[in-house]
Amino acid sequence: MLQTATRRLAATDATLLPAHKPPGTRGLILAAGLKLFAERGYAGASIRELADAVGVQPASLYAHYPSKEHVLSALCRIGHEELLRRVRRTLQGCGEDPRDQVFAYVRGHVGMQSAFPMLAVVANAELHALSPALSAASLGLRQQSIQLLTDIVQRGAQQGVFTVPDVWLAVAAIGAMGDRVAYWYTPDHKLSTRFVCEVYAQYALRILAASPAGPSA
Amino acid sequence: MLQTATRRLAATDATLLPAHKPPGTRGLILAAGLKLFAERGYAGASIRELADAVGVQPASLYAHYPSKEHVLSALCRIGHEELLRRVRRTLQGCGEDPRDQVFAYVRGHVGMQSAFPMLAVVANAELHALSPALSAASLGLRQQSIQLLTDIVQRGAQQGVFTVPDVWLAVAAIGAMGDRVAYWYTPDHKLSTRFVCEVYAQYALRILAASPAGPSA
DNA sequence: AGATCAAGAACGAACGATCGGTAGTCTTCC
DNA sequence: GGAAGACTACCGATCGTTCGTTCTTGATCT
């Protein structure tokens, strides 16, 4: 197929932590699949392109993954695991104030999207291509991440710290804002990751009409 | 191919205005293509599935569109035209106050995403599958829509009505928030279109830290 | 009014290419 | 020497598209 006019996302490097990658060829397949699926979509990328990118024959892929779908499934799971891990980590030790927690959550969320743009895009935008059995794990992880934020916003609203017409709408807005980052961020962007994270965390608090922070903790 | 576990978007009707549709079979092809491309993606939908949905033989499609890519191109153009038309209309006669203008813009934007979810998804998420020649028109239209909002926010920031760390980041956040609506909205959603539009317009003003509106106009 | 006919739109059939995946073999390395 | 992983070769299915033909329809001409 032809080259695309506009890239689907700005990033060009299929960044993947060593901790994400199984050793050897399995890791190479994941990294190559990540780039292909992110740029062309699951259906738009072929096994042969994937094999070429790995530097191996198409048949050799099946010694490591039982099907093309399993490669995508592994990538989605890694992406959602990394996201959940990050928001949990930033939430750790940030106290009980819902304002601090939202701030921490968004920093973790946006940090994930900018650190692993391709992983974030694939995990979110290609999940629908998987059959139920292979997407279940990722869907569960995603639900956990969303629930974390929902609980925080809900509690903040009950405490009167946040004022929103609808909790769910606010959570959706904050999530959408963060998810989009993966499509335009690149490591050499004029705005630093840190800056984007801080600004979007601030925007999230603004969406929630967070009352000025009192003495936290 | 197999049915997907999670739907890519919640909407099930390929809504398309009579004004969008060419008469006869061309219109039927657009409507069927809209649904298929929205649900499975451009690469994931085949000419034969499209023909089946229209109720015609695959070869017959080529009497109306020269290629599969042209069908997607037409859909993308219609979607971006509709969006631009809507935000222009809501901006008409809303005065010069940047707060009113942002409010109107987001109402128009979110109104589009909720009225034509599949059209919005296809126009935004499948654009990358087109070759440069066929995506140019849509890209131009999209740029116009974004520029409209950018100018408003820029002016509001200069006037001191808005306070944002970065104009571009704010525009991206507001756009992302609105675009996401197309993925979860359905006509029978518990929240009405009107409510969602109003709330997200309000969230946009919050992101911009809009100063309380004085006497408008 | 009835025959004629050009044009558009549908058809069945098939094209070459590519799809995801399998079988069987050979190489390499502990 | 045996397991792992790469290879070559190929499977049937499906891909987007093209071919030549038939059918329908509405205007034209006698």
GROMACS .gro file of C-alpha atoms (C1' of nucleotides) in nm:
model
  494
    1MET     CA    1   0.000   0.000   0.000
    2LEU     CA    2   0.094   0.361  -0.043
    3GLN     CA    3   0.259   0.585   0.209
    4THR     CA    4   0.020   0.799   0.405
    5ALA     CA    5   0.005   1.174   0.363
    6THR     CA    6  -0.030   1.276   0.722
    7ARG     CA    7   0.120   1.056   0.981
    8ARG     CA    8  -0.126   0.905   1.221
    9LEU     CA    9   0.089   1.017   1.509
   10ALA     CA   10   0.393   1.240   1.536
   11ALA     CA   11   0.625   1.001   1.714
   12THR     CA   12   0.863   0.792   1.504
   13ASP     CA   13   1.034   0.579   1.763
   14ALA     CA   14   0.869   0.266   1.892
   15THR     CA   15   0.987   0.319   2.246
   16LEU     CA   16   0.948   0.014   2.465
   17LEU     CA   17   1.108  -0.038   2.802
   18PRO     CA   18   1.338  -0.338   2.854
   19ALA     CA   19   1.096  -0.432   3.128
   20HIS     CA   20   0.819  -0.452   2.867
   21LYS     CA   21   1.012  -0.662   2.621
   22PRO     CA   22   1.059  -1.035   2.639
   23PRO     CA   23   1.419  -1.122   2.552
   24GLY     CA   24   1.543  -1.197   2.203
   25THR     CA   25   1.328  -1.215   1.895
   26ARG     CA   26   1.003  -1.189   2.086
   27GLY     CA   27   1.107  -0.843   2.198
   28LEU     CA   28   1.203  -0.744   1.845
   29ILE     CA   29   0.865  -0.857   1.717
   30LEU     CA   30   0.687  -0.649   1.978
   31ALA     CA   31   0.890  -0.339   1.897
   32ALA     CA   32   0.839  -0.377   1.523
   33GLY     CA   33   0.471  -0.455   1.567
   34LEU     CA   34   0.429  -0.154   1.789
   35LYS     CA   35   0.559   0.079   1.520
   36LEU     CA   36   0.359  -0.082   1.241
   37PHE     CA   37   0.031  -0.103   1.432
   38ALA     CA   38   0.068   0.252   1.558
   39GLU     CA   39   0.137   0.396   1.215
   40ARG     CA   40  -0.088   0.188   0.991
   41GLY     CA   41  -0.333   0.029   1.229
   42TYR     CA   42  -0.371  -0.342   1.299
   43ALA     CA   43  -0.564  -0.427   0.983
   44GLY     CA   44  -0.337  -0.207   0.773
   45ALA     CA   45  -0.018  -0.385   0.876
   46SER     CA   46   0.067  -0.725   0.737
   47ILE     CA   47   0.257  -1.017   0.876
   48ARG     CA   48   0.509  -0.978   0.596
   49GLU     CA   49   0.576  -0.614   0.677
   50LEU     CA   50   0.620  -0.715   1.036
   51ALA     CA   51   0.863  -0.989   0.944
   52ASP     CA   52   1.059  -0.752   0.721
   53ALA     CA   53   1.088  -0.502   1.003
   54VAL     CA   54   1.214  -0.772   1.237
   55GLY     CA   55   1.454  -0.898   0.973
   56VAL     CA   56   1.315  -1.247   0.956
   57GLN     CA   57   1.090  -1.463   0.740
   58PRO     CA   58   0.712  -1.443   0.796
   59ALA     CA   59   0.692  -1.803   0.910
   60SER     CA   60   0.949  -1.744   1.182
   61LEU     CA   61   0.713  -1.514   1.366
   62TYR     CA   62   0.491  -1.807   1.450
   63ALA     CA   63   0.764  -1.967   1.657
   64HIS     CA   64   0.714  -1.679   1.902
   65TYR     CA   65   0.351  -1.572   1.876
   66PRO     CA   66   0.066  -1.800   1.771
   67SER     CA   67  -0.099  -1.531   1.558
   68LYS     CA   68  -0.090  -1.170   1.449
   69GLU     CA   69  -0.372  -1.100   1.689
   70HIS     CA   70  -0.165  -1.225   1.982
   71VAL     CA   71   0.106  -0.972   1.902
   72LEU     CA   72  -0.145  -0.690   1.920
   73SER     CA   73  -0.294  -0.836   2.234
   74ALA     CA   74   0.044  -0.842   2.404
   75LEU     CA   75   0.109  -0.481   2.307
   76CYS     CA   76  -0.228  -0.365   2.435
   77ARG     CA   77  -0.177  -0.538   2.762
   78ILE     CA   78   0.170  -0.390   2.805
   79GLY     CA   79   0.033  -0.044   2.730
   80HIS     CA   80  -0.252  -0.062   2.976
   81GLU     CA   81  -0.030  -0.219   3.240
   82GLU     CA   82   0.220   0.062   3.203
   83LEU     CA   83  -0.052   0.324   3.230
   84LEU     CA   84  -0.201   0.168   3.542
   85ARG     CA   85   0.143   0.125   3.693
   86ARG     CA   86   0.225   0.491   3.632
   87VAL     CA   87  -0.091   0.643   3.772
   88ARG     CA   88  -0.068   0.415   4.073
   89ARG     CA   89   0.289   0.523   4.131
   90THR     CA   90   0.219   0.894   4.104
   91LEU     CA   91  -0.080   0.848   4.333
   92GLN     CA   92   0.135   0.681   4.594
   93GLY     CA   93   0.230   0.918   4.871
   94CYS     CA   94   0.046   1.220   4.740
   95GLY     CA   95  -0.191   1.234   5.033
   96GLU     CA   96  -0.567   1.223   5.054
   97ASP     CA   97  -0.656   1.561   4.911
   98PRO     CA   98  -0.856   1.497   4.591
   99ARG     CA   99  -0.685   1.797   4.431
  100ASP     CA  100  -0.343   1.648   4.484
  101GLN     CA  101  -0.468   1.313   4.365
  102VAL     CA  102  -0.615   1.447   4.041
  103PHE     CA  103  -0.296   1.640   3.982
  104ALA     CA  104  -0.090   1.327   4.037
  105TYR     CA  105  -0.319   1.113   3.822
  106VAL     CA  106  -0.301   1.344   3.523
  107ARG     CA  107   0.074   1.376   3.557
  108GLY     CA  108   0.097   1.000   3.547
  109HIS     CA  109  -0.148   0.970   3.261
  110VAL     CA  110   0.008   1.237   3.043
  111GLY     CA  111   0.352   1.113   3.138
  112MET     CA  112   0.261   0.776   2.995
  113GLN     CA  113   0.120   0.922   2.672
  114SER     CA  114   0.431   1.130   2.609
  115ALA     CA  115   0.685   0.869   2.715
  116PHE     CA  116   0.528   0.591   2.504
  117PRO     CA  117   0.314   0.756   2.239
  118MET     CA  118   0.298   0.456   2.010
  119LEU     CA  119   0.218   0.222   2.293
  120ALA     CA  120  -0.058   0.451   2.411
  121VAL     CA  121  -0.206   0.486   2.062
  122VAL     CA  122  -0.204   0.113   1.996
  123ALA     CA  123  -0.340   0.020   2.337
  124ASN     CA  124  -0.632   0.259   2.303
  125ALA     CA  125  -0.710   0.283   1.934
  126GLU     CA  126  -0.649  -0.074   1.822
  127LEU     CA  127  -0.815  -0.255   2.107
  128HIS     CA  128  -1.136  -0.287   1.908
  129ALA     CA  129  -0.961  -0.509   1.654
  130LEU     CA  130  -0.916  -0.787   1.910
  131SER     CA  131  -1.155  -1.071   1.975
  132PRO     CA  132  -1.317  -1.078   2.320
  133ALA     CA  133  -1.081  -1.338   2.462
  134LEU     CA  134  -0.772  -1.141   2.368
  135SER     CA  135  -0.895  -0.798   2.467
  136ALA     CA  136  -1.045  -0.891   2.803
  137ALA     CA  137  -0.726  -0.839   3.002
  138SER     CA  138  -0.661  -0.497   2.853
  139LEU     CA  139  -1.020  -0.390   2.900
  140GLY     CA  140  -0.999  -0.483   3.265
  141LEU     CA  141  -0.683  -0.283   3.314
  142ARG     CA  142  -0.828   0.017   3.134
  143GLN     CA  143  -1.137   0.002   3.350
  144GLN     CA  144  -0.919   0.002   3.660
  145SER     CA  145  -0.737   0.315   3.546
  146ILE     CA  146  -1.062   0.496   3.472
  147GLN     CA  147  -1.216   0.385   3.798
  148LEU     CA  148  -0.922   0.528   3.989
  149LEU     CA  149  -0.988   0.873   3.850
  150THR     CA  150  -1.363   0.839   3.880
  151ASP     CA  151  -1.336   0.759   4.249
  152ILE     CA  152  -1.113   1.056   4.313
  153VAL     CA  153  -1.341   1.297   4.131
  154GLN     CA  154  -1.649   1.149   4.297
  155ARG     CA  155  -1.500   1.190   4.640
  156GLY     CA  156  -1.382   1.541   4.565
  157ALA     CA  157  -1.729   1.635   4.447
  158GLN     CA  158  -1.887   1.493   4.761
  159GLN     CA  159  -1.643   1.689   4.976
  160GLY     CA  160  -1.729   2.006   4.789
  161VAL     CA  161  -1.372   2.042   4.669
  162PHE     CA  162  -1.479   1.992   4.306
  163THR     CA  163  -1.786   2.137   4.140
  164VAL     CA  164  -1.892   1.957   3.824
  165PRO     CA  165  -2.229   1.928   3.651
  166ASP     CA  166  -2.155   1.562   3.586
  167VAL     CA  167  -1.873   1.348   3.724
  168TRP     CA  168  -1.863   1.106   3.435
  169LEU     CA  169  -1.845   1.387   3.178
  170ALA     CA  170  -1.554   1.541   3.364
  171VAL     CA  171  -1.365   1.214   3.382
  172ALA     CA  172  -1.422   1.160   3.010
  173ALA     CA  173  -1.295   1.508   2.934
  174ILE     CA  174  -0.980   1.469   3.142
  175GLY     CA  175  -0.913   1.129   2.991
  176ALA     CA  176  -0.963   1.252   2.636
  177MET     CA  177  -0.733   1.546   2.693
  178GLY     CA  178  -0.456   1.318   2.814
  179ASP     CA  179  -0.503   1.044   2.559
  180ARG     CA  180  -0.472   1.290   2.273
  181VAL     CA  181  -0.118   1.381   2.380
  182ALA     CA  182   0.012   1.056   2.235
  183TYR     CA  183  -0.083   1.168   1.886
  184TRP     CA  184   0.116   1.490   1.875
  185TYR     CA  185   0.397   1.446   2.124
  186THR     CA  186   0.751   1.365   2.015
  187PRO     CA  187   1.065   1.352   2.226
  188ASP     CA  188   1.199   1.661   2.048
  189HIS     CA  189   0.883   1.867   2.092
  190LYS     CA  190   0.944   2.228   2.189
  191LEU     CA  191   0.737   2.168   2.501
  192SER     CA  192   0.898   1.940   2.756
  193THR     CA  193   0.721   1.636   2.892
  194ARG     CA  194   0.732   1.786   3.235
  195PHE     CA  195   0.572   2.109   3.120
  196VAL     CA  196   0.291   1.931   2.935
  197CYS     CA  197   0.220   1.712   3.234
  198GLU     CA  198   0.204   2.006   3.473
  199VAL     CA  199  -0.012   2.217   3.244
  200TYR     CA  200  -0.260   1.939   3.174
  201ALA     CA  201  -0.279   1.853   3.542
  202GLN     CA  202  -0.365   2.216   3.600
  203TYR     CA  203  -0.625   2.209   3.324
  204ALA     CA  204  -0.781   1.903   3.485
  205LEU     CA  205  -0.819   2.086   3.815
  206ARG     CA  206  -0.970   2.377   3.627
  207ILE     CA  207  -1.225   2.149   3.462
  208LEU     CA  208  -1.320   2.030   3.808
  209ALA     CA  209  -1.338   2.389   3.935
  210ALA     CA  210  -1.118   2.278   4.221
  211SER     CA  211  -1.136   2.512   4.516
  212PRO     CA  212  -0.805   2.675   4.609
  213ALA     CA  213  -0.589   2.420   4.785
  214GLY     CA  214  -0.581   2.453   5.160
  215PRO     CA  215  -0.305   2.308   5.379
  216SER     CA  216  -0.256   1.971   5.214
  217ALA     CA  217  -0.198   1.667   5.434
  218MET     CA  218  -1.317  -1.152   1.006
  219LEU     CA  219  -1.452  -1.197   1.352
  220GLN     CA  220  -1.683  -0.966   1.536
  221THR     CA  221  -1.508  -0.727   1.767
  222ALA     CA  222  -1.538  -0.754   2.142
  223THR     CA  223  -1.573  -0.391   2.228
  224ARG     CA  224  -1.725  -0.167   1.971
  225ARG     CA  225  -1.498   0.104   1.845
  226LEU     CA  226  -1.769   0.358   1.905
  227ALA     CA  227  -2.105   0.343   2.077
  228ALA     CA  228  -2.321   0.473   1.794
  229THR     CA  229  -2.486   0.218   1.566
  230ASP     CA  230  -2.660   0.438   1.312
  231ALA     CA  231  -2.467   0.580   1.020
  232THR     CA  232  -2.645   0.912   1.031
  233LEU     CA  233  -2.591   1.122   0.721
  234LEU     CA  234  -2.791   1.428   0.623
  235PRO     CA  235  -2.974   1.427   0.288
  236ALA     CA  236  -2.764   1.734   0.214
  237HIS     CA  237  -2.452   1.519   0.257
  238LYS     CA  238  -2.566   1.239   0.034
  239PRO     CA  239  -2.552   1.233  -0.341
  240PRO     CA  240  -2.875   1.084  -0.479
  241GLY     CA  241  -2.928   0.716  -0.549
  242THR     CA  242  -2.669   0.446  -0.512
  243ARG     CA  243  -2.385   0.689  -0.450
  244GLY     CA  244  -2.563   0.796  -0.135
  245LEU     CA  245  -2.620   0.437  -0.028
  246ILE     CA  246  -2.251   0.362  -0.076
  247LEU     CA  247  -2.152   0.656   0.139
  248ALA     CA  248  -2.390   0.556   0.417
  249ALA     CA  249  -2.274   0.193   0.415
  250GLY     CA  250  -1.910   0.295   0.390
  251LEU     CA  251  -1.952   0.533   0.679
  252LYS     CA  252  -2.075   0.257   0.906
  253LEU     CA  253  -1.812   0.006   0.798
  254PHE     CA  254  -1.519   0.245   0.814
  255ALA     CA  255  -1.632   0.378   1.150
  256GLU     CA  256  -1.670   0.035   1.303
  257ARG     CA  257  -1.383  -0.158   1.148
  258GLY     CA  258  -1.155   0.111   1.013
  259TYR     CA  259  -1.067   0.170   0.649
  260ALA     CA  260  -0.818  -0.115   0.618
  261GLY     CA  261  -1.042  -0.349   0.814
  262ALA     CA  262  -1.340  -0.308   0.583
  263SER     CA  263  -1.343  -0.476   0.246
  264ILE     CA  264  -1.503  -0.380  -0.082
  265ARG     CA  265  -1.713  -0.695  -0.064
  266GLU     CA  266  -1.849  -0.610   0.279
  267LEU     CA  267  -1.930  -0.265   0.148
  268ALA     CA  268  -2.106  -0.407  -0.156
  269ASP     CA  269  -2.304  -0.649   0.061
  270ALA     CA  270  -2.418  -0.365   0.284
  271VAL     CA  271  -2.531  -0.166  -0.017
  272GLY     CA  272  -2.699  -0.472  -0.165
  273VAL     CA  273  -2.501  -0.481  -0.483
  274GLN     CA  274  -2.212  -0.666  -0.645
  275PRO     CA  275  -1.858  -0.549  -0.570
  276ALA     CA  276  -1.796  -0.451  -0.929
  277SER     CA  277  -2.098  -0.221  -0.929
  278LEU     CA  278  -1.936   0.010  -0.678
  279TYR     CA  279  -1.684   0.118  -0.938
  280ALA     CA  280  -1.958   0.271  -1.151
  281HIS     CA  281  -1.996   0.531  -0.875
  282TYR     CA  282  -1.656   0.572  -0.713
  283PRO     CA  283  -1.324   0.507  -0.884
  284SER     CA  284  -1.174   0.334  -0.580
  285LYS     CA  285  -1.227   0.239  -0.219
  286GLU     CA  286  -1.002   0.526  -0.123
  287HIS     CA  287  -1.229   0.775  -0.298
  288VAL     CA  288  -1.524   0.662  -0.086
  289LEU     CA  289  -1.328   0.733   0.231
  290SER     CA  290  -1.206   1.061   0.088
  291ALA     CA  291  -1.562   1.174   0.020
  292LEU     CA  292  -1.667   1.081   0.372
  293CYS     CA  293  -1.377   1.266   0.531
  294ARG     CA  294  -1.450   1.576   0.331
  295ILE     CA  295  -1.819   1.568   0.424
  296GLY     CA  296  -1.731   1.530   0.789
  297HIS     CA  297  -1.487   1.817   0.801
  298GLU     CA  298  -1.718   2.037   0.596
  299GLU     CA  299  -2.001   1.970   0.838
  300LEU     CA  300  -1.782   2.051   1.136
  301LEU     CA  301  -1.658   2.377   0.987
  302ARG     CA  302  -2.010   2.472   0.884
  303ARG     CA  303  -2.139   2.410   1.234
  304VAL     CA  304  -1.878   2.604   1.426
  305ARG     CA  305  -1.910   2.891   1.180
  306ARG     CA  306  -2.283   2.894   1.230
  307THR     CA  307  -2.269   2.893   1.608
  308LEU     CA  308  -2.005   3.165   1.594
  309GLN     CA  309  -2.230   3.385   1.383
  310GLY     CA  310  -2.400   3.648   1.587
  311CYS     CA  311  -2.248   3.559   1.923
  312GLY     CA  312  -2.067   3.888   1.956
  313GLU     CA  313  -1.700   3.970   1.999
  314ASP     CA  314  -1.642   3.850   2.354
  315PRO     CA  315  -1.388   3.565   2.339
  316ARG     CA  316  -1.578   3.390   2.618
  317ASP     CA  317  -1.897   3.384   2.415
  318GLN     CA  318  -1.703   3.275   2.112
  319VAL     CA  319  -1.533   2.982   2.286
  320PHE     CA  320  -1.866   2.880   2.430
  321ALA     CA  321  -2.025   2.891   2.087
  322TYR     CA  322  -1.737   2.708   1.922
  323VAL     CA  323  -1.745   2.418   2.165
  324ARG     CA  324  -2.121   2.392   2.138
  325GLY     CA  325  -2.083   2.366   1.764
  326HIS     CA  326  -1.795   2.121   1.788
  327VAL     CA  327  -1.956   1.890   2.040
  328GLY     CA  328  -2.287   1.925   1.860
  329MET     CA  329  -2.123   1.786   1.549
  330GLN     CA  330  -1.959   1.496   1.735
  331SER     CA  331  -2.286   1.392   1.896
  332ALA     CA  332  -2.509   1.446   1.594
  333PHE     CA  333  -2.281   1.253   1.355
  334PRO     CA  334  -2.057   1.030   1.566
  335MET     CA  335  -1.957   0.795   1.287
  336LEU     CA  336  -1.886   1.079   1.050
  337ALA     CA  337  -1.671   1.247   1.312
  338VAL     CA  338  -1.480   0.929   1.390
  339VAL     CA  339  -1.411   0.849   1.027
  340ALA     CA  340  -1.316   1.204   0.935
  341ASN     CA  341  -1.066   1.227   1.217
  342ALA     CA  342  -0.936   0.876   1.276
  343GLU     CA  343  -0.921   0.741   0.921
  344LEU     CA  344  -0.774   1.043   0.749
  345HIS     CA  345  -0.426   0.895   0.780
  346ALA     CA  346  -0.520   0.610   0.550
  347LEU     CA  347  -0.558   0.845   0.253
  348SER     CA  348  -0.288   0.937   0.005
  349PRO     CA  349  -0.184   1.304   0.002
  350ALA     CA  350  -0.395   1.395  -0.300
  351LEU     CA  351  -0.713   1.258  -0.149
  352SER     CA  352  -0.663   1.390   0.204
  353ALA     CA  353  -0.555   1.742   0.113
  354ALA     CA  354  -0.905   1.890   0.104
  355SER     CA  355  -0.999   1.743   0.442
  356LEU     CA  356  -0.673   1.853   0.598
  357GLY     CA  357  -0.735   2.207   0.480
  358LEU     CA  358  -1.082   2.211   0.627
  359ARG     CA  359  -0.960   2.070   0.956
  360GLN     CA  360  -0.690   2.331   0.974
  361GLN     CA  361  -0.951   2.603   0.924
  362SER     CA  362  -1.160   2.472   1.212
  363ILE     CA  363  -0.862   2.458   1.443
  364GLN     CA  364  -0.742   2.800   1.339
  365LEU     CA  365  -1.081   2.947   1.425
  366LEU     CA  366  -1.049   2.831   1.783
  367THR     CA  367  -0.682   2.921   1.804
  368ASP     CA  368  -0.752   3.279   1.699
  369ILE     CA  369  -1.027   3.314   1.957
  370VAL     CA  370  -0.813   3.180   2.239
  371GLN     CA  371  -0.516   3.387   2.130
  372ARG     CA  372  -0.721   3.703   2.128
  373GLY     CA  373  -0.877   3.624   2.462
  374ALA     CA  374  -0.536   3.565   2.612
  375GLN     CA  375  -0.408   3.895   2.478
  376GLN     CA  376  -0.708   4.076   2.623
  377GLY     CA  377  -0.645   3.914   2.958
  378VAL     CA  378  -0.981   3.740   2.948
  379PHE     CA  379  -0.814   3.400   2.937
  380THR     CA  380  -0.514   3.286   3.136
  381VAL     CA  381  -0.334   2.987   2.993
  382PRO     CA  382   0.026   2.869   3.025
  383ASP     CA  383   0.021   2.781   2.656
  384VAL     CA  384  -0.242   2.864   2.394
  385TRP     CA  385  -0.168   2.569   2.170
  386LEU     CA  386  -0.192   2.323   2.459
  387ALA     CA  387  -0.528   2.466   2.558
  388VAL     CA  388  -0.663   2.442   2.204
  389ALA     CA  389  -0.543   2.083   2.183
  390ALA     CA  390  -0.711   1.999   2.513
  391ILE     CA  391  -1.044   2.153   2.414
  392GLY     CA  392  -1.032   1.983   2.077
  393ALA     CA  393  -0.949   1.645   2.227
  394MET     CA  394  -1.228   1.674   2.480
  395GLY     CA  395  -1.481   1.742   2.206
  396ASP     CA  396  -1.354   1.488   1.956
  397ARG     CA  397  -1.381   1.210   2.211
  398VAL     CA  398  -1.756   1.263   2.242
  399ALA     CA  399  -1.810   1.088   1.908
  400TYR     CA  400  -1.682   0.762   2.056
  401TRP     CA  401  -1.927   0.731   2.343
  402TYR     CA  402  -2.230   0.931   2.244
  403THR     CA  403  -2.547   0.764   2.117
  404PRO     CA  404  -2.884   0.923   2.044
  405ASP     CA  405  -3.036   0.737   2.338
  406HIS     CA  406  -2.769   0.840   2.587
  407LYS     CA  407  -2.899   0.939   2.929
  408LEU     CA  408  -2.735   1.277   2.885
  409SER     CA  409  -2.893   1.493   2.618
  410THR     CA  410  -2.691   1.644   2.337
  411ARG     CA  411  -2.779   1.988   2.463
  412PHE     CA  412  -2.655   1.910   2.814
  413VAL     CA  413  -2.327   1.765   2.692
  414CYS     CA  414  -2.267   2.065   2.468
  415GLU     CA  415  -2.334   2.312   2.747
  416VAL     CA  416  -2.122   2.128   3.001
  417TYR     CA  417  -1.825   2.088   2.768
  418ALA     CA  418  -1.850   2.452   2.664
  419GLN     CA  419  -1.832   2.535   3.031
  420TYR     CA  420  -1.534   2.303   3.081
  421ALA     CA  421  -1.359   2.476   2.794
  422LEU     CA  422  -1.400   2.814   2.960
  423ARG     CA  423  -1.269   2.662   3.280
  424ILE     CA  424  -0.960   2.531   3.102
  425LEU     CA  425  -0.901   2.883   2.979
  426ALA     CA  426  -0.957   3.024   3.330
  427ALA     CA  427  -1.199   3.268   3.172
  428SER     CA  428  -1.263   3.570   3.388
  429PRO     CA  429  -1.627   3.612   3.492
  430ALA     CA  430  -1.822   3.746   3.197
  431GLY     CA  431  -1.892   4.116   3.210
  432PRO     CA  432  -2.165   4.283   3.010
  433SER     CA  433  -2.134   4.108   2.678
  434ALA     CA  434  -2.155   4.316   2.357
  435DA     C1'  435  -4.855   0.531  -2.991
  436DG     C1'  436  -4.518   0.211  -3.079
  437DA     C1'  437  -4.051   0.091  -3.231
  438DT     C1'  438  -3.557   0.224  -3.177
  439DC     C1'  439  -3.160   0.301  -2.939
  440DA     C1'  440  -2.803   0.522  -2.653
  441DA     C1'  441  -2.649   0.539  -2.180
  442DG     C1'  442  -2.619   0.425  -1.710
  443DA     C1'  443  -2.608   0.078  -1.384
  444DA     C1'  444  -2.623  -0.362  -1.261
  445DC     C1'  445  -2.434  -0.836  -1.325
  446DG     C1'  446  -2.116  -1.290  -1.307
  447DA     C1'  447  -1.654  -1.411  -1.360
  448DA     C1'  448  -1.213  -1.357  -1.319
  449DC     C1'  449  -0.749  -1.108  -1.271
  450DG     C1'  450  -0.291  -1.089  -1.021
  451DA     C1'  451  -0.147  -0.978  -0.570
  452DT     C1'  452  -0.144  -1.033  -0.107
  453DC     C1'  453  -0.345  -1.208   0.307
  454DG     C1'  454  -0.267  -1.502   0.763
  455DG     C1'  455  -0.100  -1.929   0.859
  456DT     C1'  456   0.114  -2.430   0.809
  457DA     C1'  457   0.441  -2.806   0.695
  458DG     C1'  458   0.872  -2.983   0.672
  459DT     C1'  459   1.369  -2.913   0.671
  460DC     C1'  460   1.809  -2.739   0.810
  461DT     C1'  461   2.119  -2.492   1.108
  462DT     C1'  462   2.299  -2.371   1.543
  463DC     C1'  463   2.434  -2.417   1.992
  464DC     C1'  464   2.426  -2.599   2.462
  465DG     C1'  465   2.200  -3.532   2.023
  466DG     C1'  466   1.814  -3.279   2.096
  467DA     C1'  467   1.566  -2.862   2.145
  468DA     C1'  468   1.499  -2.396   1.965
  469DG     C1'  469   1.465  -2.110   1.597
  470DA     C1'  470   1.540  -1.998   1.148
  471DC     C1'  471   1.463  -2.129   0.675
  472DT     C1'  472   1.202  -2.248   0.196
  473DA     C1'  473   0.789  -2.353   0.002
  474DC     C1'  474   0.330  -2.342  -0.017
  475DC     C1'  475  -0.174  -2.366   0.142
  476DG     C1'  476  -0.653  -2.178   0.061
  477DA     C1'  477  -0.878  -1.748   0.126
  478DT     C1'  478  -0.943  -1.287   0.046
  479DC     C1'  479  -0.786  -0.849  -0.126
  480DG     C1'  480  -0.898  -0.433  -0.465
  481DT     C1'  481  -0.996  -0.404  -0.919
  482DT     C1'  482  -1.112  -0.501  -1.422
  483DC     C1'  483  -1.347  -0.731  -1.786
  484DG     C1'  484  -1.726  -0.800  -2.102
  485DT     C1'  485  -2.211  -0.853  -2.090
  486DT     C1'  486  -2.695  -0.791  -1.967
  487DC     C1'  487  -3.068  -0.529  -1.800
  488DT     C1'  488  -3.335  -0.106  -1.738
  489DT     C1'  489  -3.493   0.323  -1.863
  490DG     C1'  490  -3.614   0.732  -2.080
  491DA     C1'  491  -3.567   1.008  -2.488
  492DT     C1'  492  -3.612   1.012  -2.994
  493DC     C1'  493  -3.797   0.916  -3.431
  494DT     C1'  494  -4.136   0.746  -3.740
   0.00000   0.00000   0.00000
